[in-house]
Coordinates of C-alpha atoms in Angstrom, one line a residue:
Chain I
M147 CA 35.6 101.1 109.0
V148 CA 38.2 103.2 107.2
P149 CA 41.2 102.1 109.3
M150 CA 40.2 98.5 108.8
S151 CA 40.3 98.6 105.0
D152 CA 43.7 100.3 105.2
E153 CA 45.1 97.6 107.4
K154 CA 43.8 95.0 104.9
R155 CA 45.4 96.7 102.0
T156 CA 48.8 97.0 103.6
S157 CA 48.8 93.3 104.5
V158 CA 47.9 92.4 100.9
T159 CA 50.7 94.5 99.4
S160 CA 53.2 93.1 101.9
D161 CA 52.2 89.6 100.9
L162 CA 52.6 90.6 97.2
E163 CA 56.0 92.1 97.9
D164 CA 57.0 88.9 99.7
L165 CA 56.0 86.8 96.8
E166 CA 57.8 89.1 94.4
R167 CA 61.0 88.8 96.4
R168 CA 60.8 85.1 96.6
L169 CA 60.1 84.8 92.8
D170 CA 63.1 87.0 92.1
E171 CA 65.3 84.8 94.3
V172 CA 64.2 81.7 92.4
R173 CA 64.7 83.4 89.1
N174 CA 68.2 84.5 89.9
R175 CA 69.2 81.1 91.2
H176 CA 67.8 79.5 88.0
E177 CA 69.6 81.8 85.6
K178 CA 72.9 81.4 87.3
A179 CA 72.6 77.6 87.3
Q180 CA 72.0 77.6 83.5
E181 CA 74.7 79.8 82.3
P182 CA 77.9 77.6 82.4
D183 CA 76.1 74.8 80.5
D184 CA 75.1 77.1 77.7
N185 CA 78.6 78.4 77.2
S186 CA 80.4 75.0 77.2
G187 CA 78.0 73.8 74.5
S188 CA 78.5 76.7 72.2
L189 CA 82.3 76.6 72.8
L190 CA 82.4 73.1 71.5
G191 CA 80.4 74.2 68.5
M192 CA 82.7 77.1 67.9
A193 CA 85.8 75.0 68.0
W194 CA 84.4 72.7 65.4
R195 CA 83.3 75.5 63.3
M196 CA 86.6 77.2 63.1
S197 CA 88.7 74.1 62.6
T198 CA 86.5 72.9 59.7
E199 CA 86.5 76.4 58.2
L200 CA 90.3 76.6 58.1
V201 CA 90.9 73.1 56.8
V202 CA 88.2 73.3 54.1
A203 CA 89.4 76.6 52.8
V204 CA 92.9 75.2 52.3
L205 CA 91.5 72.1 50.6
V206 CA 89.3 74.3 48.3
G207 CA 92.3 76.5 47.4
T208 CA 94.5 73.4 46.7
A209 CA 91.8 71.8 44.6
L210 CA 91.2 75.0 42.6
G211 CA 94.9 75.3 42.0
Y212 CA 95.3 71.7 40.9
G213 CA 92.3 72.0 38.6
L214 CA 93.6 75.1 36.9
D215 CA 97.0 73.6 36.6
R216 CA 95.5 70.6 34.8
F217 CA 93.5 72.9 32.6
L218 CA 96.3 75.3 31.7
G219 CA 99.2 72.9 31.9
T220 CA 101.2 75.0 34.3
Q221 CA 102.0 72.3 36.9
P222 CA 102.9 72.9 39.8
W223 CA 102.7 76.6 40.1
L224 CA 99.0 77.3 40.5
L225 CA 98.8 74.4 42.9
L226 CA 101.3 76.1 45.2
L227 CA 99.6 79.5 44.8
G228 CA 96.3 77.8 45.5
I229 CA 97.6 76.4 48.8
G230 CA 98.8 79.9 49.8
F231 CA 95.5 81.6 48.9
G232 CA 93.5 78.8 50.5
F233 CA 95.4 79.2 53.8
A234 CA 94.8 83.0 53.6
A235 CA 91.1 82.4 52.9
G236 CA 90.9 80.0 55.8
I237 CA 92.5 82.5 58.2
M238 CA 90.0 85.1 57.0
N239 CA 87.1 82.8 57.5
V240 CA 88.1 82.0 61.0
L241 CA 88.6 85.7 61.9
R242 CA 85.3 86.6 60.3
S243 CA 83.3 83.9 62.1
A244 CA 85.1 84.8 65.4
E245 CA 84.0 88.4 64.9
K246 CA 80.5 87.4 64.2
M247 CA 80.2 85.1 67.2
D248 CA 81.6 87.9 69.3
A249 CA 79.0 90.4 68.0
A250 CA 76.1 87.9 68.2
N251 CA 76.8 86.8 71.8
A252 CA 78.9 89.3 73.7
D253 CA 79.2 87.2 76.9
V254 CA 80.9 84.3 75.0
P255 CA 84.6 84.2 76.0
I256 CA 86.6 84.9 72.8
G257 CA 89.7 87.0 72.4
D258 CA 89.7 90.0 74.7
D259 CA 86.2 89.3 75.9
M260 CA 87.5 86.8 78.5
P261 CA 85.2 86.3 81.5
D262 CA 86.2 87.6 84.9
D263 CA 87.0 85.1 87.7
D264 CA 83.8 86.3 89.4
D265 CA 81.7 85.1 86.4
L266 CA 83.4 81.7 86.3
D267 CA 82.8 80.6 89.9
A268 CA 79.3 82.1 90.0
D269 CA 77.7 78.8 90.7
Chain P
M9 CA 76.1 41.1 66.4
A10 CA 77.5 43.6 64.0
N11 CA 81.2 44.1 65.0
N12 CA 82.1 46.7 62.4
P13 CA 81.3 50.2 63.8
L14 CA 80.8 51.4 60.2
D15 CA 78.1 48.8 59.5
Q16 CA 75.5 51.2 60.9
F17 CA 76.0 53.5 58.0
K18 CA 75.3 50.9 55.3
I19 CA 72.7 51.9 52.8
K20 CA 70.2 49.1 52.3
E21 CA 67.6 48.9 49.5
I22 CA 64.0 48.5 50.8
F23 CA 62.3 48.4 47.4
D24 CA 63.4 48.8 43.9
G25 CA 63.1 52.0 41.9
P26 CA 63.8 53.0 38.4
Q27 CA 67.4 53.5 37.2
I28 CA 67.8 56.9 35.4
G29 CA 71.3 56.9 33.8
P30 CA 73.8 56.5 36.6
I31 CA 71.2 57.4 39.3
D32 CA 69.6 54.6 41.2
L33 CA 66.2 55.8 42.5
S34 CA 65.6 52.9 44.8
F35 CA 63.9 53.5 48.1
T36 CA 66.5 52.9 50.8
N37 CA 66.7 52.9 54.6
S38 CA 68.1 56.4 54.3
S39 CA 65.1 57.5 52.3
L40 CA 62.8 55.8 54.8
W41 CA 64.2 57.7 57.8
M42 CA 64.1 61.0 55.9
V43 CA 60.4 60.3 55.3
I44 CA 59.9 59.4 59.0
A45 CA 61.7 62.6 60.0
S46 CA 59.4 64.8 57.7
F47 CA 56.4 62.9 58.9
A48 CA 57.4 63.4 62.6
I49 CA 57.8 67.1 62.0
V50 CA 54.3 67.4 60.4
V51 CA 52.8 65.4 63.3
F52 CA 54.7 67.6 65.9
F53 CA 53.5 70.8 64.4
G54 CA 50.0 69.4 63.8
L55 CA 49.8 68.6 67.5
T56 CA 51.2 71.9 68.6
A57 CA 49.1 74.1 66.3
R58 CA 46.0 74.7 68.5
G59 CA 45.5 78.4 68.1
K60 CA 44.3 79.0 71.6
L61 CA 44.7 82.5 73.1
I62 CA 46.3 81.1 76.2
P63 CA 48.7 78.4 75.0
G64 CA 49.0 75.1 76.7
R65 CA 52.2 73.2 76.9
L66 CA 52.1 71.7 73.5
Q67 CA 51.1 74.9 71.8
S68 CA 53.8 76.9 73.5
M69 CA 56.4 74.4 72.2
G70 CA 55.3 75.2 68.7
E71 CA 55.1 78.9 69.3
M72 CA 58.5 78.9 71.0
S73 CA 60.2 77.1 68.1
H74 CA 58.6 79.6 65.7
E75 CA 59.9 82.5 67.8
F76 CA 63.3 81.0 68.2
I77 CA 63.9 80.8 64.5
A78 CA 62.3 84.2 63.8
D79 CA 64.5 85.9 66.4
M80 CA 67.6 84.1 65.1
L81 CA 66.9 85.3 61.5
K82 CA 66.1 88.8 62.7
D83 CA 69.2 89.1 64.8
T84 CA 71.7 87.7 62.3
T85 CA 70.4 88.7 58.9
G86 CA 67.9 91.6 59.6
P87 CA 64.2 92.1 59.6
E88 CA 64.1 92.3 55.8
A89 CA 65.2 88.7 55.5
V90 CA 61.9 87.4 56.9
K91 CA 60.9 85.9 53.6
F92 CA 63.6 83.3 54.1
F93 CA 61.9 82.2 57.4
P94 CA 60.2 79.1 55.9
Y95 CA 63.5 77.8 54.5
I96 CA 65.5 78.3 57.7
F97 CA 62.6 76.8 59.7
T98 CA 62.4 73.8 57.5
I99 CA 66.1 73.1 57.4
F100 CA 66.5 73.5 61.1
F101 CA 63.7 71.1 62.0
F102 CA 64.6 68.6 59.3
I103 CA 68.2 68.3 60.6
L104 CA 67.1 68.4 64.2
F105 CA 64.6 65.6 63.7
A106 CA 66.9 63.5 61.5
N107 CA 69.7 63.8 64.1
L108 CA 67.4 63.0 67.1
L109 CA 65.7 60.1 65.3
G110 CA 69.2 58.8 64.5
M111 CA 69.9 58.5 68.2
N112 CA 67.3 55.8 68.6
P113 CA 68.6 52.2 68.5
Y114 CA 68.1 50.5 65.2
A115 CA 67.4 53.9 63.5
F116 CA 69.4 55.1 60.6
T117 CA 71.0 58.5 60.8
T118 CA 70.5 60.1 57.4
T119 CA 72.7 63.1 58.3
S120 CA 75.7 60.8 58.7
H121 CA 75.9 60.6 54.9
I122 CA 77.7 63.4 53.2
A123 CA 75.4 63.0 50.2
V124 CA 72.5 64.2 52.3
T125 CA 74.3 67.0 54.1
A126 CA 75.9 68.2 50.9
A127 CA 72.5 68.4 49.2
L128 CA 71.2 70.6 52.1
A129 CA 74.4 72.8 51.9
V130 CA 74.1 73.1 48.1
F131 CA 70.4 74.2 48.4
T132 CA 71.5 76.8 51.0
I133 CA 74.3 78.3 48.9
L134 CA 72.2 78.2 45.6
L135 CA 69.6 80.1 47.5
V136 CA 72.1 82.8 48.4
V137 CA 73.4 83.0 44.9
V138 CA 70.0 83.1 43.2
A139 CA 68.4 85.5 45.7
G140 CA 71.5 87.7 45.6
I141 CA 71.5 88.0 41.8
L142 CA 67.7 88.5 41.7
R143 CA 67.9 91.3 44.2
N144 CA 71.1 93.1 43.2
G145 CA 71.6 92.0 39.6
L146 CA 75.2 91.6 38.5
K147 CA 76.3 94.0 41.3
W148 CA 76.0 91.1 43.6
F149 CA 79.4 89.9 42.4
K150 CA 80.9 92.8 44.3
I151 CA 80.9 90.6 47.4
F152 CA 84.1 89.2 45.9
A153 CA 85.6 92.6 45.5
P154 CA 84.9 95.0 48.3
S155 CA 85.2 98.6 47.2
G156 CA 87.8 101.1 48.3
L157 CA 91.0 99.1 48.1
P158 CA 94.1 100.0 46.1
L159 CA 94.1 98.2 42.7
I160 CA 97.0 95.9 43.5
M161 CA 95.1 94.4 46.5
Y162 CA 92.3 93.1 44.3
I163 CA 94.8 90.5 42.8
I164 CA 95.0 89.0 46.3
I165 CA 91.6 89.7 47.7
V166 CA 89.5 88.4 44.8
P167 CA 90.9 84.8 44.8
I168 CA 90.7 84.7 48.6
E169 CA 87.1 85.8 48.6
I170 CA 86.2 83.3 45.9
I171 CA 87.9 80.4 47.8
S172 CA 86.2 81.5 51.0
F173 CA 82.8 81.6 49.3
I174 CA 83.3 78.1 47.7
S175 CA 84.4 76.7 51.0
R176 CA 81.1 77.7 52.6
P177 CA 78.8 74.9 51.3
I178 CA 81.7 72.4 51.9
T179 CA 82.1 73.4 55.5
L180 CA 78.4 73.2 56.1
A181 CA 78.2 69.7 54.7
V182 CA 81.4 68.4 56.2
R183 CA 80.7 69.7 59.7
L184 CA 77.3 68.1 60.0
F185 CA 78.4 64.8 58.4
A186 CA 81.6 64.6 60.4
N187 CA 79.9 65.4 63.7
M188 CA 77.2 62.8 63.3
T189 CA 79.5 60.1 61.9
A190 CA 82.2 60.5 64.5
G191 CA 79.7 60.5 67.3
H192 CA 77.9 57.3 66.2
V193 CA 81.2 55.5 65.5
M194 CA 82.5 56.4 69.0
L195 CA 79.2 55.2 70.5
K196 CA 79.4 51.9 68.7
L197 CA 83.1 51.4 69.6
F198 CA 82.4 51.9 73.3
A199 CA 79.4 49.6 73.2
I200 CA 81.3 46.8 71.4
F201 CA 84.1 47.2 74.0
I202 CA 81.6 46.4 76.7
A203 CA 80.5 43.2 75.0
Y204 CA 84.1 42.1 74.6
L205 CA 85.0 42.8 78.2
V206 CA 81.9 40.9 79.5
G207 CA 82.5 38.0 77.1
K208 CA 86.1 37.6 78.3
G209 CA 85.3 36.5 81.9
A210 CA 84.4 37.7 85.3
M211 CA 87.6 39.8 86.0
T212 CA 87.3 41.9 82.9
G213 CA 83.5 41.9 83.2
V214 CA 83.9 44.1 86.3
A215 CA 86.1 46.5 84.3
A216 CA 83.3 46.9 81.8
I217 CA 81.8 49.5 84.2
V218 CA 84.2 52.0 82.7
P219 CA 83.0 51.8 79.0
I220 CA 79.4 51.6 80.4
L221 CA 79.8 54.9 82.1
G222 CA 81.6 56.2 79.0
T223 CA 78.8 55.1 76.7
T224 CA 76.2 56.8 78.9
A225 CA 78.2 60.1 78.8
I226 CA 78.6 59.9 75.0
V227 CA 74.9 59.4 74.6
A228 CA 74.3 62.6 76.5
L229 CA 76.9 64.4 74.5
E230 CA 75.5 63.1 71.3
F231 CA 72.0 64.5 72.1
L232 CA 73.7 67.9 72.7
V233 CA 75.6 67.6 69.4
A234 CA 72.4 66.6 67.5
A235 CA 70.7 69.8 68.6
L236 CA 73.8 72.0 68.3
Q237 CA 74.6 71.0 64.8
A238 CA 71.0 71.7 63.6
F239 CA 71.4 75.1 65.2
V240 CA 74.8 75.7 63.7
F241 CA 73.6 74.8 60.2
A242 CA 70.6 77.1 60.6
I243 CA 72.5 80.1 62.0
L244 CA 75.2 79.8 59.3
T245 CA 72.5 79.8 56.7
C246 CA 71.3 83.1 58.2
V247 CA 74.8 84.5 58.2
Y248 CA 75.4 83.5 54.6
L249 CA 72.0 85.1 53.7
N250 CA 73.6 88.4 54.8
D251 CA 75.3 88.4 51.4
V252 CA 72.0 88.8 49.7
Y253 CA 71.2 92.1 51.5
H254 CA 74.6 93.6 52.3
V255 CA 76.7 93.5 49.2
D256 CA 79.2 96.1 50.4
H257 CA 80.6 94.5 53.5

């Protein structure tokens, strides 16, 4: 009686292990298949984000300079200064958002965090 | 058939409203689709809010969206920012539903008007300013002048920081508006091209297969953009809310 129950138990655990192994397999395959899609979507978003940030900062700087010029009667000096400051602010915005994206999602390829060749042809 | 790809963005009055100064308060097609979007959100979360211990499919959709926004807010702003959760949640789902509803034929895309996106962006940035001043007092303005710099640097840094802060609501508004408008114009152009090719005769009719495939691809891309832009707007709101809690960078 005792050997029989032992036998039963081992067969059950081996069944469970088998199931576990197959589940892991499916899970791995699924995760690998999903990854590239996710990245390409967020890359498109990132490109948009950075370009608008740069352009808008230059426009805001220019507009502020122009407005102050009209107000103070110092055409065209503050306008020129505003373009310069706007460009600087734009660069800073882009750098800052790149830093944040890098920190928020470390496996996104930006700067020196480029993916290895192995990662790219994983599928 | 409307041949102008910009016709789809025309505001049409549905019924008259009062005129207050320069503001015309008529109910337009844009207002109608905003109401439909809000109504759809209420219905969606009404259906998904079951409160069962073991969630079914619908309930887990509701719970997952809650978790998704809560995690995003926790990761980007910090656990103390949880009181802004309702705002982020609302803004994300409003933009998402407005974008997705706009993908339907004959629907109006409210987010393709800069007036709408600018209003959302202004709300966001006013929230940052008001909450920041309420929490930190006048010290909040130190976000424009990070401490520990040589005095001469402030002449350069302060204007740059101010310009960068002012550009935030504008980038928020422009990005959403430009993405939605550009996508819908592109879609319409391709679709019109199909009609022209087919109308010209049998030879060019065969060539119409190219824009047909193109349109299909763009529709898929636009669904991606619709979801992505809602996400970007929400996550940037979270990022900007950082300024409420972390005055010293």
